[in-house]
Amino acid sequence: MKSRTKVAVIGGGIAGCSTLYHLVQEGWTDVVLIERDELTSGTTWHSAAQVTNFGMNQTMVGLKSHSIALYKKLRDDPDYPVGYHHGDGGIRLANTEAQMQGYRHFTSMARGMGVEYEILDAEECARRHPLISTENLLGGLWDGEDGDIDPAQLCQALAFHARRAGAEVYRHTAVTALTQKGDDTWTIETTKGTIDADIVVNACGYRVNEVAEMMGVHHPVASMEHQYFITEDIPAIQEAGHRMPLLRCPISDYYSRQEKGGLLVGFYEQDCKTWGMDGISPGFANDLCPDDLDRVMEVLEGAFERMPVLADVGIKRIVNGPITYTIDGAPLVGPIPGKTNAFCIIGLRAGLGEGGGHGWLLAQQIVHGEACYDTWCIDPRRFTGHDNVELTALKAIEDYQNEFRFHFPHEHRPAGRPAKTTPLTPIFAAEGAEFTVVNGWERVEYIKPSNDFHPTLSFEFDETFDLVAAEVRNVQTNVGLCEVNGFNRLEITGSDRHKFLDRMICGNVPKRAGRVGLGYLLTHHGMIKCEATIANIPASDRGPERVWYGSAAASETHDMDWLQAHVQPDEDVTIQSLTNDMTILVLAGPKARQVLSDCARGDWSKAAFPWLSLRECFVGIAPATVMAVSFSGEWAYEIHVPNASLYAAYLALKAAGERHGLQLFGARAVDSMRMEKGFLHWKADLLTEFDPFETGLSKFVKMEKPAFIGKVALEKRQSDGPQRKLVTLKLESTSHPAHSGASLMLDDVVVGTVTSGDWGHRTGLNLAYAFVEPAFAAQGQKLSIDICGALVNAEIIAPVQYDPDFALLRK
């Protein structure tokens, strides 16, 4: 074993082998893979190895398309061919119109990535898969690229090509310790010696947290026992004249694919079982769990009804092995939170099917800093301090039980809730609040009319429409109160704080005490990285002069890591998080000034406290920092309060607001209002795939600044011209909003993709944001949006539809 390498990948399953292969493809050949046993000896060897192109967002579709293209290339490689049944096709069944509606949306979304699905009726499903019954079947989604691959051959082929380019693979070499040195490189101790590495990658499958513990971290990954069996030969398969398509059945929680002359049938039973919660035997390799068919009998009965041939065929083999899940079911691929030069590619429950793409995106991040797609949906930093073992297990069970049931818009599944609350959570619950979840925080979504109010899960406007309209109307005409908990708040102190931020932010940085501004941070490639509110707090008895950096709740770890990584050794800058110590109460509406004046001493007039001002004060008896900022477009205050005083502040505001008609409003009302104002959401509309000029943020960019991160790359992009432009559209539909990923069409050609959509209750417009090819981005351009299979007329309009002159925020 060599003594030094650029990258050490730990784990020899599909995750590790794919990462090694793609690092070589990106030009880094001084890389090694370390495996405690044989390649594929973990979950990979017993994988059902299905390779689908189906994904629930464009990043997932893109990485799966890469996997398929790569696997076809490896299949046809004369030096090391891989067994790959490509193009058998696959059907995802449905027995409700809501499921079919979802499939139509995913078809629209995939079309923007160059992938075509088909929507089938029940009879066509049975024609393509002659072994299934159409009883209680409405139809399905067809993926013509679906197939399966040999797991061992695939991993060995990836390792073979990586070795041939200069990479090294060390088998039967267990990692025993990991130590990070002062220069942020790593020393890796193994049973075969010690190796130093610039970068470490954890690709350890179900042993992920054994290696994580050596690094002083924990990953929200849990393992579930998963069973499938292989049948004896089935004559009807031979008689069909073609390979059977793959089948995934959310009705009965099972899947099947052809295995030689029979079927491989797997189960996602409700009575499921976690595995390895109390540790894993060191000798568990190329091993399985005991068979337990009794656990899947209920699911098996459903499979018999859908596929009657199963009742008359014998079972050749039963496989029961661990597969890994994360809190939300999606993998963790990217930088390890709180660590430098450390990455992971873990929680790949569908590892063989997706692993080629995951390794591809991870290698790009390691070598280039970012991938070609925005990878937030698989970023390990999307979870924060609430991701403990117990919560991970609960969510893994829930995801396992719903393996083939996609999330509907505004669906919030119950397992592991509530993870994060404030003192006001039970107060709002008593007042009828329905909650959504933001980075684990329970946040008010809307106020229910009754406890038994349960809106229909669908892709249409639902029964909350009039409730949200009423909340918006009260904010517009009176005054509303909203809690924004979990908002990311980083306190930056030190004499170089503004110089540091000036280098990080591509526009002007407010420096005057008591003033607030908005700024954007870019990647080194000139693309959107972060959005931040910068608030300058003057010195007082509460602390020295300092800056509060505020950003989206989900960005808590993401932004801290980015800022910490760029503090220079000679800079007087200290960054600490206040995210979990404080909460924002938003007071919004034309009567907000009167309400605040009634419960907080001081002059709150326009002259004394204009828009974008900041002041420390007391709301009632509660210490607070008030900012005159608005995400709704109405006159509003963000009232930042320590959690210990939050209830006191709420009582003071409530009492002061009674005579002004103060009412609660929630996140759905906020989303409606922000779209009317042209305000963007981080990781919905603000993506690393686009630069600030493409995103319509040119007024926040000051190219005349001497330097800022991403400037050189942005100059080149500016000279090359935009690849896409973010536009606002109005839709000719009163029944359906546009959902993220929906395709924008012109004469049956995709010219753009929707990022956000909602009804604007103050303007009466069905609004959407979308990135569109520049040639079709002018105001007045007529297009259509494929919304759940129907083409809806749309027109590009001005980005700010409500109070375009911002008069309400200046009066």
XYZ file of N, CA and C in Angstrom, residues 213-292:
240
model
N -17.783 7.498 13.093
C -17.366 7.664 14.486
C -15.875 7.952 14.579
N -15.091 7.353 13.695
C -13.655 7.628 13.677
C -13.381 9.090 13.306
N -14.327 9.710 12.584
C -14.160 11.104 12.158
C -14.822 12.077 13.127
N -15.487 11.544 14.148
C -16.157 12.400 15.117
C -17.476 12.951 14.648
N -18.152 12.237 13.735
C -19.451 12.679 13.240
C -20.425 11.507 13.280
N -21.692 11.817 13.009
C -22.722 10.786 12.876
C -23.560 11.102 11.650
N -23.903 10.076 10.881
C -24.724 10.265 9.692
C -26.114 9.682 9.907
N -27.158 10.373 9.444
C -28.521 9.876 9.624
C -28.864 8.772 8.634
N -28.247 7.617 8.855
C -28.445 6.452 7.995
C -28.797 5.260 8.874
N -29.870 4.568 8.524
C -30.271 3.355 9.231
C -30.502 2.251 8.206
N -30.345 1.023 8.654
C -30.537 -0.117 7.756
C -31.852 -0.820 8.048
N -32.467 -1.297 6.979
C -33.709 -2.073 7.067
C -33.474 -3.455 6.482
N -34.055 -4.478 7.098
C -34.038 -5.806 6.480
C -34.991 -5.800 5.286
N -34.513 -6.313 4.172
C -35.327 -6.327 2.957
C -35.262 -7.713 2.340
N -36.450 -8.252 2.020
C -36.531 -9.618 1.498
C -37.048 -9.656 0.066
N -36.465 -10.552 -0.684
C -37.047 -10.925 -1.964
C -36.829 -12.411 -2.159
N -37.615 -13.011 -3.062
C -37.365 -14.412 -3.402
C -37.302 -14.566 -4.905
N -36.703 -15.671 -5.331
C -36.581 -16.002 -6.747
C -37.385 -17.270 -6.998
N -38.248 -17.228 -7.985
C -39.154 -18.346 -8.245
C -38.516 -19.391 -9.174
N -39.173 -20.520 -9.218
C -38.865 -21.503 -10.252
C -39.257 -20.930 -11.613
N -38.883 -21.622 -12.673
C -39.242 -21.152 -14.014
C -40.755 -21.093 -14.177
N -41.209 -20.082 -14.931
C -42.627 -19.864 -15.172
C -42.883 -20.013 -16.666
N -43.670 -21.003 -17.090
C -43.874 -21.237 -18.528
C -44.376 -19.997 -19.272
N -45.233 -19.201 -18.628
C -45.801 -18.036 -19.312
C -44.723 -17.027 -19.699
N -43.620 -17.017 -18.965
C -42.519 -16.113 -19.322
C -41.875 -16.568 -20.628
N -41.679 -17.866 -20.747
C -41.110 -18.401 -21.981
C -42.051 -18.171 -23.162
N -43.342 -18.257 -22.908
C -44.328 -18.142 -23.983
C -44.537 -16.696 -24.428
N -44.133 -15.735 -23.577
C -44.403 -14.325 -23.878
C -43.632 -13.829 -25.094
N -42.477 -14.409 -25.350
C -41.683 -13.992 -26.510
C -40.849 -12.755 -26.266
N -40.850 -12.230 -25.061
C -40.023 -11.074 -24.717
C -39.767 -11.118 -23.213
N -38.733 -10.419 -22.767
C -38.479 -10.355 -21.337
C -39.594 -9.566 -20.650
N -39.952 -10.028 -19.467
C -41.003 -9.356 -18.713
C -40.536 -7.965 -18.259
N -41.385 -6.963 -18.385
C -41.038 -5.657 -17.820
C -40.922 -5.747 -16.301
N -40.203 -4.796 -15.726
C -40.163 -4.701 -14.271
C -41.490 -4.124 -13.791
N -41.855 -4.458 -12.587
C -43.130 -4.027 -12.029
C -42.897 -3.466 -10.635
N -43.491 -2.295 -10.363
C -43.453 -1.714 -9.019
C -44.876 -1.346 -8.642
N -45.321 -1.879 -7.509
C -46.740 -1.820 -7.184
C -46.971 -1.130 -5.836
N -47.347 0.151 -5.832
C -47.668 0.820 -4.572
C -48.976 0.328 -3.968
N -49.781 -0.377 -4.756
C -51.051 -0.897 -4.256
C -50.801 -2.028 -3.261
N -49.834 -2.878 -3.575
C -49.546 -4.041 -2.733
C -48.116 -4.086 -2.220
N -47.359 -3.015 -2.389
C -46.028 -2.867 -1.799
C -45.054 -3.974 -2.210
N -45.001 -4.274 -3.482
C -44.022 -5.258 -3.947
C -43.501 -4.852 -5.314
N -42.425 -5.526 -5.740
C -41.889 -5.318 -7.081
C -41.499 -6.670 -7.645
N -41.319 -6.725 -8.949
C -40.833 -7.965 -9.566
C -40.048 -7.622 -10.824
N -39.145 -8.505 -11.160
C -38.434 -8.439 -12.431
C -38.105 -9.860 -12.851
N -37.802 -10.031 -14.115
C -37.468 -11.365 -14.603
C -36.089 -11.762 -14.112
N -35.957 -12.989 -13.657
C -34.672 -13.578 -13.276
C -34.562 -14.923 -13.975
N -33.778 -14.963 -15.060
C -33.692 -16.135 -15.939
C -35.093 -16.525 -16.387
N -35.553 -17.746 -16.112
C -36.881 -18.157 -16.564
C -37.971 -17.918 -15.549
N -37.629 -17.306 -14.422
C -38.619 -17.042 -13.390
C -38.682 -15.572 -13.045
N -39.107 -15.279 -11.818
C -39.241 -13.904 -11.366
C -38.487 -13.694 -10.058
N -37.949 -12.507 -9.901
C -37.465 -12.040 -8.605
C -38.567 -11.129 -8.059
N -39.053 -11.446 -6.868
C -40.168 -10.706 -6.282
C -39.735 -10.186 -4.912
N -39.800 -8.866 -4.724
C -39.366 -8.247 -3.477
C -40.498 -7.511 -2.796
N -40.357 -7.291 -1.476
C -41.462 -6.808 -0.658
C -41.055 -5.623 0.208
N -41.993 -4.687 0.354
C -41.846 -3.578 1.305
C -43.024 -3.653 2.274
N -42.891 -4.573 3.209
C -43.980 -4.870 4.128
C -44.154 -3.782 5.179
N -45.377 -3.617 5.669
C -45.654 -2.642 6.716
C -45.041 -3.079 8.048
N -45.007 -4.364 8.297
C -44.402 -4.900 9.527
C -42.902 -5.083 9.303
N -42.222 -3.969 9.005
C -40.811 -4.044 8.609
C -39.897 -3.987 9.829
N -38.607 -4.137 9.581
C -37.667 -4.359 10.679
C -36.350 -3.643 10.411
N -35.913 -2.821 11.383
C -34.581 -2.220 11.282
C -33.515 -3.277 11.547
N -32.285 -2.934 11.201
C -31.185 -3.899 11.339
C -29.924 -3.165 11.775
N -29.167 -3.795 12.662
C -27.862 -3.266 13.048
C -27.923 -2.064 13.956
N -29.057 -1.823 14.605
C -29.194 -0.630 15.450
C -28.222 -0.649 16.624
N -27.872 -1.816 17.116
C -26.977 -1.928 18.273
C -25.590 -2.420 17.893
N -25.236 -2.218 16.628
C -23.915 -2.627 16.170
C -23.992 -3.788 15.201
N -22.934 -3.953 14.427
C -22.876 -4.978 13.387
C -21.677 -5.864 13.649
N -21.873 -7.152 13.577
C -20.778 -8.101 13.804
C -19.631 -7.834 12.829
N -18.398 -7.795 13.305
C -17.253 -7.578 12.398
C -17.183 -8.605 11.285
N -17.724 -9.795 11.522
C -17.643 -10.850 10.520
C -18.782 -10.862 9.521
N -19.709 -9.884 9.622
C -20.846 -9.861 8.706
C -20.388 -9.292 7.365
N -20.088 -10.171 6.416
C -19.680 -9.791 5.061
C -20.110 -10.906 4.128
N -20.597 -10.547 2.949
C -21.192 -11.536 2.053
C -22.193 -12.394 2.806
N -22.962 -11.769 3.653
C -23.837 -12.493 4.568
C -25.260 -11.964 4.448
N -26.192 -12.721 5.026
C -27.596 -12.363 4.989
C -28.219 -12.498 6.372
N -29.401 -11.943 6.525
C -30.200 -12.125 7.731
C -31.035 -13.402 7.574
N -31.517 -13.964 8.690
C -32.362 -15.174 8.588
C -33.629 -14.888 7.774
N -34.083 -15.890 7.001
C -35.325 -15.746 6.248
C -36.482 -15.481 7.212
N -37.457 -14.708 6.741
C -38.598 -14.369 7.598
C -39.806 -14.086 6.716
